[in-house]
Amino acid sequence: MGTWNYRVMKRGDKVAIYEVYYGDNGNVKGYTANSIAPQGNDMDDLENTARVKVVVA
């Protein structure tokens, strides 16, 4: 039985969090077409945006 979790991925010029599906052997089988919030231009931007969302929430 496969599992889902989250992974930071760079697609195009954005870094964002995607839901990723792993098969029984642990290899990535697929991921969602759209990212979930937050996203940023690079890892530092993503981290800062995530921190702001945590503090505000």
mmCIF file of C-alpha atoms in Angstrom:
data_model
loop_
_atom_site.group_PDB
_atom_site.id
_atom_site.type_symbol
_atom_site.label_atom_id
_atom_site.label_comp_id
_atom_site.label_asym_id
_atom_site.label_seq_id
_atom_site.Cartn_x
_atom_site.Cartn_y
_atom_site.Cartn_z
ATOM 1 C CA MET A 1 0.000 0.000 0.000
ATOM 2 C CA GLY A 2 1.457 3.369 -1.021
ATOM 3 C CA THR A 3 1.542 6.497 1.106
ATOM 4 C CA TRP A 4 1.205 10.247 0.675
ATOM 5 C CA ASN A 5 3.275 12.972 2.313
ATOM 6 C CA TYR A 6 4.660 16.420 1.560
ATOM 7 C CA ARG A 7 7.843 17.399 -0.244
ATOM 8 C CA VAL A 8 9.408 20.743 -1.153
ATOM 9 C CA MET A 9 9.940 20.842 -4.906
ATOM 10 C CA LYS A 10 11.139 23.428 -7.402
ATOM 11 C CA ARG A 11 9.013 23.669 -10.535
ATOM 12 C CA GLY A 12 9.797 26.459 -12.945
ATOM 13 C CA ASP A 13 10.908 29.499 -10.979
ATOM 14 C CA LYS A 14 8.981 28.688 -7.765
ATOM 15 C CA VAL A 15 9.753 26.563 -4.718
ATOM 16 C CA ALA A 16 6.646 25.128 -3.085
ATOM 17 C CA ILE A 17 5.187 22.255 -1.082
ATOM 18 C CA TYR A 18 3.513 19.419 -3.006
ATOM 19 C CA GLU A 19 1.635 16.325 -1.923
ATOM 20 C CA VAL A 20 3.652 13.327 -3.124
ATOM 21 C CA TYR A 21 2.552 9.710 -3.557
ATOM 22 C CA TYR A 22 5.047 6.925 -2.816
ATOM 23 C CA GLY A 23 4.587 3.351 -4.001
ATOM 24 C CA ASP A 24 5.147 0.237 -1.911
ATOM 25 C CA ASN A 25 8.877 0.317 -2.679
ATOM 26 C CA GLY A 26 9.217 3.895 -1.389
ATOM 27 C CA ASN A 27 9.796 5.458 -4.806
ATOM 28 C CA VAL A 28 7.867 8.540 -5.881
ATOM 29 C CA LYS A 29 4.975 7.515 -8.122
ATOM 30 C CA GLY A 30 3.373 10.922 -8.580
ATOM 31 C CA TYR A 31 2.575 14.300 -7.107
ATOM 32 C CA THR A 32 -0.201 16.860 -7.224
ATOM 33 C CA ALA A 33 -0.345 19.241 -10.186
ATOM 34 C CA ASN A 34 -0.737 22.251 -7.897
ATOM 35 C CA SER A 35 1.247 23.147 -4.827
ATOM 36 C CA ILE A 36 -0.224 23.888 -1.441
ATOM 37 C CA ALA A 37 0.487 27.163 0.368
ATOM 38 C CA PRO A 38 3.015 28.543 1.057
ATOM 39 C CA GLN A 39 5.374 28.964 -1.887
ATOM 40 C CA GLY A 40 8.346 31.201 -2.624
ATOM 41 C CA ASN A 41 11.046 32.178 -5.084
ATOM 42 C CA ASP A 42 13.700 30.127 -3.254
ATOM 43 C CA MET A 43 14.103 28.086 -0.056
ATOM 44 C CA ASP A 44 14.718 31.170 2.118
ATOM 45 C CA ASP A 45 11.607 32.870 0.755
ATOM 46 C CA LEU A 46 9.555 29.700 1.281
ATOM 47 C CA GLU A 47 10.816 29.377 4.858
ATOM 48 C CA ASN A 48 10.088 33.026 5.678
ATOM 49 C CA THR A 49 6.602 32.814 4.175
ATOM 50 C CA ALA A 50 5.889 29.645 6.160
ATOM 51 C CA ARG A 51 7.041 31.309 9.394
ATOM 52 C CA VAL A 52 4.769 34.292 8.799
ATOM 53 C CA LYS A 53 1.796 31.989 8.197
ATOM 54 C CA VAL A 54 2.511 30.070 11.418
ATOM 55 C CA VAL A 55 2.810 33.260 13.487
ATOM 56 C CA VAL A 56 -0.354 34.770 11.979
ATOM 57 C CA ALA A 57 -2.389 31.584 12.299
#
